[in-house]
CSV table of C-alpha atoms and ligand atoms in Angstrom, one decimal:
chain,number,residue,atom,x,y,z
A,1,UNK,CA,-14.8,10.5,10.3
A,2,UNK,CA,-13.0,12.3,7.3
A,3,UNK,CA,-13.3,10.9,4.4
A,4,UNK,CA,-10.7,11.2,1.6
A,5,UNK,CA,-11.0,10.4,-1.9
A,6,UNK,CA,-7.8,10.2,-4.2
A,7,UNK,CA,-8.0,10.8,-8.2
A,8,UNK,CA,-6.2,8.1,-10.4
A,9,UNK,CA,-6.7,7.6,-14.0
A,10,UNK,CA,-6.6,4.3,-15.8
A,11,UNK,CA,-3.7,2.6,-17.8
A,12,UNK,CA,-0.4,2.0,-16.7
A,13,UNK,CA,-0.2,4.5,-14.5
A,14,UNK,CA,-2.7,2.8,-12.6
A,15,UNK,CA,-1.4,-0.5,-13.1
A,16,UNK,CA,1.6,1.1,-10.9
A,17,UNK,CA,-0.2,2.5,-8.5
A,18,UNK,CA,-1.9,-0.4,-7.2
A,19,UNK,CA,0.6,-2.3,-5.5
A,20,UNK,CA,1.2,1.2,-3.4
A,21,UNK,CA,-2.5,1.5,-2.4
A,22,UNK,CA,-2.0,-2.1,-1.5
A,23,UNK,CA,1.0,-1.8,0.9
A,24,UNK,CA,-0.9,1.8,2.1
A,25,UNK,CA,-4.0,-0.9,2.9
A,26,UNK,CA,-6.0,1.0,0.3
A,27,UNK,CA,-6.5,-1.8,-2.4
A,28,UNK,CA,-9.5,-1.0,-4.9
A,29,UNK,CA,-12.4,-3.0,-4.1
A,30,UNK,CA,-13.2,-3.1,-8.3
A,31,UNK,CA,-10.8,-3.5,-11.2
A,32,UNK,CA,-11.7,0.5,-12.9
A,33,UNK,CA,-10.4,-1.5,-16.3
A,34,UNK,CA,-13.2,-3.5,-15.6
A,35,UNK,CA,-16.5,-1.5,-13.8
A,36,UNK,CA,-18.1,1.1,-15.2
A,37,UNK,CA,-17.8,2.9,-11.8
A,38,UNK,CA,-15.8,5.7,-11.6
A,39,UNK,CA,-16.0,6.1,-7.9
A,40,UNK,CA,-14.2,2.8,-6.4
A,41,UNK,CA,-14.4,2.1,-2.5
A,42,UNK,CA,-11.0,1.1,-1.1
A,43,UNK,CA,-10.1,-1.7,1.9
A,44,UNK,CA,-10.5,1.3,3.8
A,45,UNK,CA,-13.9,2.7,3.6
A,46,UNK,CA,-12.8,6.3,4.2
A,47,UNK,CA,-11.2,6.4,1.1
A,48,UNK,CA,-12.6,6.1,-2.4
A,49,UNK,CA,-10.9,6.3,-5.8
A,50,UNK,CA,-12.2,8.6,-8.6
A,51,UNK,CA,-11.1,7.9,-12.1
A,52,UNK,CA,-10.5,10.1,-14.7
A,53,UNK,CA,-8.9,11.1,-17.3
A,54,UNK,CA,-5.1,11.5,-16.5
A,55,UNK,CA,-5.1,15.3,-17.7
A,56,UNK,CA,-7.8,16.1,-15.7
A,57,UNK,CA,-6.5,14.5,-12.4
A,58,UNK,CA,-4.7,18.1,-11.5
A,59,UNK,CA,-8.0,19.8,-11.8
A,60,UNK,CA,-10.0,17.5,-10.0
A,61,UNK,CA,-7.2,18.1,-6.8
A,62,UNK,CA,-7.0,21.6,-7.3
A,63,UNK,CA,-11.1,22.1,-7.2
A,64,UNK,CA,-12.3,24.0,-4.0
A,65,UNK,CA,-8.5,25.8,-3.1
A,66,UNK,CA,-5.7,26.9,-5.0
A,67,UNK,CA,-2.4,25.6,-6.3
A,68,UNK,CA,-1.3,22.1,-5.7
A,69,UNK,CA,0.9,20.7,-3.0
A,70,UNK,CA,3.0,18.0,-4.3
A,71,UNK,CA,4.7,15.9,-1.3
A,72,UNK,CA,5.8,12.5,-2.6
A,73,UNK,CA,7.4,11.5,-5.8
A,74,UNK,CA,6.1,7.6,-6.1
A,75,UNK,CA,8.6,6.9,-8.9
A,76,UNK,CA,6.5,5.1,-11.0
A,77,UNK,CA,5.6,5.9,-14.5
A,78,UNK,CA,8.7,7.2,-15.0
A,79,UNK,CA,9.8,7.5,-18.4
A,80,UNK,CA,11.6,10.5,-20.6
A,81,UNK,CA,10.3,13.6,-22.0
A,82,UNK,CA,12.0,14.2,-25.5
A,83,UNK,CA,11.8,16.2,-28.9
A,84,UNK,CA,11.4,13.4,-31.5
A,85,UNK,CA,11.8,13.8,-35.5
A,86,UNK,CA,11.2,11.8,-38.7
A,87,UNK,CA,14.6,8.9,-38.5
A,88,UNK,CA,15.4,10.8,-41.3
A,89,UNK,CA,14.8,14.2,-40.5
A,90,UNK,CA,18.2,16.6,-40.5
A,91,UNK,CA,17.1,18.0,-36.7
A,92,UNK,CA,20.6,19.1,-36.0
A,93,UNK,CA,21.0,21.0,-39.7
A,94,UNK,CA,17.6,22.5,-39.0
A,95,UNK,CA,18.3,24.1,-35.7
A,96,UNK,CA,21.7,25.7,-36.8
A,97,UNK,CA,19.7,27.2,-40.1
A,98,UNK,CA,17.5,28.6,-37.0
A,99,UNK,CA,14.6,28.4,-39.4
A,100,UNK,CA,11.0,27.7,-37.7
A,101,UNK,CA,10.7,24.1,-36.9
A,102,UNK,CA,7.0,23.1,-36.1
A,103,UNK,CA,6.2,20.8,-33.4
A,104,UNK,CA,3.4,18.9,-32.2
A,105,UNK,CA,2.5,18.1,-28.8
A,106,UNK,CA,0.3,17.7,-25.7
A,107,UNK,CA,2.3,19.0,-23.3
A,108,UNK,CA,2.6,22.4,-25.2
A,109,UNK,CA,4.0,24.8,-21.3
A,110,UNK,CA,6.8,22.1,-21.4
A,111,UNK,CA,7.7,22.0,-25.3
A,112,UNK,CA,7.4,25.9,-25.3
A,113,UNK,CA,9.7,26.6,-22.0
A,114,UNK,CA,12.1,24.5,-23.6
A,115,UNK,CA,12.6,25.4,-26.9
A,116,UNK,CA,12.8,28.9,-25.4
A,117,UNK,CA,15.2,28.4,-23.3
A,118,UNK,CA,17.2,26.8,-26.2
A,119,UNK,CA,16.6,30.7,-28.2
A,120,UNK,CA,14.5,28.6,-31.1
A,121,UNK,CA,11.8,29.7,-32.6
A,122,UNK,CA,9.3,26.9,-32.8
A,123,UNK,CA,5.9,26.6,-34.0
A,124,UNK,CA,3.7,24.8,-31.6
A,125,UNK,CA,0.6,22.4,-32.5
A,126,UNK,CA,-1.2,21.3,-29.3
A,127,UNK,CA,-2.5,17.6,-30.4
A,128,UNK,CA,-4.7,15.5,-27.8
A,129,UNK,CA,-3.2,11.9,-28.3
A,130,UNK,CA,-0.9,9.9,-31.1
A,131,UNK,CA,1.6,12.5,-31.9
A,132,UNK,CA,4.0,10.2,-33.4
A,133,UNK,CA,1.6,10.7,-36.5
A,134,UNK,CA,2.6,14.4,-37.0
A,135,UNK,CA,5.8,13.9,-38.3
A,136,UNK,CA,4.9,11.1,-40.7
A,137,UNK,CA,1.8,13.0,-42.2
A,138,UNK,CA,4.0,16.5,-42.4
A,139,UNK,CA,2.0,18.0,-39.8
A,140,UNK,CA,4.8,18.5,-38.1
A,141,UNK,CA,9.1,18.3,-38.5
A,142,UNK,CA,9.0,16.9,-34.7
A,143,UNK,CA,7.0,16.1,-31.4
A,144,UNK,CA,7.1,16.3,-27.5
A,145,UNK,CA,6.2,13.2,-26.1
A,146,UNK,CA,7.0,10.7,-23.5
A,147,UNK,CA,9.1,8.0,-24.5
A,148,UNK,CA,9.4,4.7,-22.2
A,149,UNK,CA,10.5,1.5,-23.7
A,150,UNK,CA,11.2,3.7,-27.0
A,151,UNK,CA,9.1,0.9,-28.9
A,152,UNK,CA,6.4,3.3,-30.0
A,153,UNK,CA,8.9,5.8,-31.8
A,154,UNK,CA,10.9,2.4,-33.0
A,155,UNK,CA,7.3,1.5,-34.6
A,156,UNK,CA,7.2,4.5,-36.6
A,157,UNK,CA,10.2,5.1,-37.9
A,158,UNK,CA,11.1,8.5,-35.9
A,159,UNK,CA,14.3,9.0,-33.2
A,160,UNK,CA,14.6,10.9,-30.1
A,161,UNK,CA,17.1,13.5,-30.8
A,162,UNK,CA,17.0,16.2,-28.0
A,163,UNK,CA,16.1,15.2,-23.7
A,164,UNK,CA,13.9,17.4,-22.2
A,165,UNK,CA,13.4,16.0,-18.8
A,166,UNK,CA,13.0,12.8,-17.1
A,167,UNK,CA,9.3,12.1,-15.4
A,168,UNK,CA,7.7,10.5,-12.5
A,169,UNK,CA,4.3,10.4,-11.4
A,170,UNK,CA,4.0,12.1,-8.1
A,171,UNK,CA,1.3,12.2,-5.0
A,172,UNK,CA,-0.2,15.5,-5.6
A,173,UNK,CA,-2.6,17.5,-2.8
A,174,UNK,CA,-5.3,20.3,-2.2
A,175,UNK,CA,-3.3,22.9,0.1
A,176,UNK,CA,-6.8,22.9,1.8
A,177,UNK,CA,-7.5,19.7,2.3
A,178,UNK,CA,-4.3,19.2,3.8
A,179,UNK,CA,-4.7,21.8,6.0
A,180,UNK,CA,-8.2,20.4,7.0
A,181,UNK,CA,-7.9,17.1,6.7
A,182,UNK,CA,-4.1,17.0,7.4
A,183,UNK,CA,-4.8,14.5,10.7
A,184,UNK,CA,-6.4,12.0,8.1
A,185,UNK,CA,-4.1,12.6,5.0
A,186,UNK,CA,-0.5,12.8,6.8
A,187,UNK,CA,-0.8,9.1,7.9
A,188,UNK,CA,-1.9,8.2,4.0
A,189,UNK,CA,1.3,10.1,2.9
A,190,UNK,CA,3.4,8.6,5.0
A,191,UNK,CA,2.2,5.1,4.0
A,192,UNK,CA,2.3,5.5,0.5
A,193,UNK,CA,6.2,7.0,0.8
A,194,UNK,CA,7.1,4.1,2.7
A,195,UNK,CA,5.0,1.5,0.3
A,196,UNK,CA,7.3,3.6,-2.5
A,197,UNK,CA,10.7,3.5,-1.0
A,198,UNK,CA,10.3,-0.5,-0.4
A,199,UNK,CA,9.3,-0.5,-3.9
A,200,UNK,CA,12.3,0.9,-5.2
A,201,UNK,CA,14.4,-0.8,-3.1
B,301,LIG,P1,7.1,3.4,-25.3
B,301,LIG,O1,6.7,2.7,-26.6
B,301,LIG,O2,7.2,2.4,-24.2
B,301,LIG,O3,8.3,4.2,-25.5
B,301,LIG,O4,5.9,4.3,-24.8
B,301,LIG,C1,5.6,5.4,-25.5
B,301,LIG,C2,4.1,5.7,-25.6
B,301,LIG,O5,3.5,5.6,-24.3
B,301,LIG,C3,3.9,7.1,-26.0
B,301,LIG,O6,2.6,7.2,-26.7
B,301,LIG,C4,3.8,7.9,-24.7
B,301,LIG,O7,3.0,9.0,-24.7
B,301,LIG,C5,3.2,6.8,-23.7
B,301,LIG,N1,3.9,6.8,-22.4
B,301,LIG,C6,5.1,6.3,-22.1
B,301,LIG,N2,5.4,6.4,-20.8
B,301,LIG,C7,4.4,7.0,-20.3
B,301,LIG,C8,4.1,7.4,-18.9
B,301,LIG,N3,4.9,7.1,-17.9
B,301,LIG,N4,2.9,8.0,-18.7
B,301,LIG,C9,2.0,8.2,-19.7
B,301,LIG,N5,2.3,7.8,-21.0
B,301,LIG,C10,3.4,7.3,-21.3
């Protein structure tokens, strides 16, 4: 029997993705908030769960081929990618005077395609985690970041003032597996887009 074993990280990401894996008869046997296992067995014992770190889920996938196949957008975890400034910060003024702005971020490909695209001249600074700090320390005049509820950059005094793109988590796949193991996987794809559209329905 093949077995398949699908990379999740923690959080609310996770959180999300339970009731999906429930509906695709996958439920976690273990809470991963909870064990200290990072490989969790599933309902179905041909599928385990790996937790990791959310940045490192892509690598995980991608080990063994190349590339990543990306067939289902769950629409969960969705939430806005925006440049954010200081509430008092003169964002507009400062593009216009086209001087450098520097920006913080983790998603640095993102942030840079965008402000080139835009013709601006930025000054990236590739930060692992709490980027709202930047702008309030003068590390940085603004940040890339996710914004959901918008209660984080409420909390610290700073205001979204450009979209970059709106963001969903999506099923992603090793192009080899699925060409190997596409018998087993197609029928976990297909569950977990159904579980998703009743979701959003
Ligand atoms: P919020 O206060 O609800 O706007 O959430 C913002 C904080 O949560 C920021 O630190 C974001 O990096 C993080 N965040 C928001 N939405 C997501 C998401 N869908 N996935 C991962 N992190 C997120």
């Amino acid at each position: 029997m093949t077995t398949l074993t699908l990379a999740l990280s923690k959080g609310r990401i996770f959180d999300e993705t339970v009731p999906l894996l429930e509906a695709a008869g996958l439920a976690p046997l273990e809470d991963p908030e909870r064990s200290r296992k990072l490989v969790i067995g599933t309902r179905n014992r041909n599928v385990a769960l790996l937790i990791v770190r959310a940045s490192d889920v892509p690598t995980y996938v991608e080990h063994g081929g190349e590339g990543l196949y990306q067939p289902l957008d769950l629409e969960i975890g969705r939430c806005r990618m925006v440049v954010a400034t200081r509430r008092g910060f003169d964002w507009t003024g400062s593009v216009q005077r086209g001087g450098r702005v520097r920006v913080a971020t983790k998603y640095v490909r993102i942030a840079r395609e965008h402000f080139a695209a835009k013709g601006m001249h930025v000054d990236l600074i590739k930060l692992y985690g709490s980027m709202e700090l930047a702008p309030l320390t003068g590390l940085a005049d603004a940040i890339v970041d996710l914004v959901d509820t918008g209660n984080t950059l409420k909390a610290n005094k700073l205001k979204a003032v450009e979209d970059i793109l709106a963001v969903s988590s999506r099923l992603i796949v090793n192009p080899a597996s699925l060409k190997l193991k596409r018998a087993a996987l197609a029928p976990l794809i297909e569950a977990l887009a159904k579980a998703s559209a009743r979701g959003g329905s």
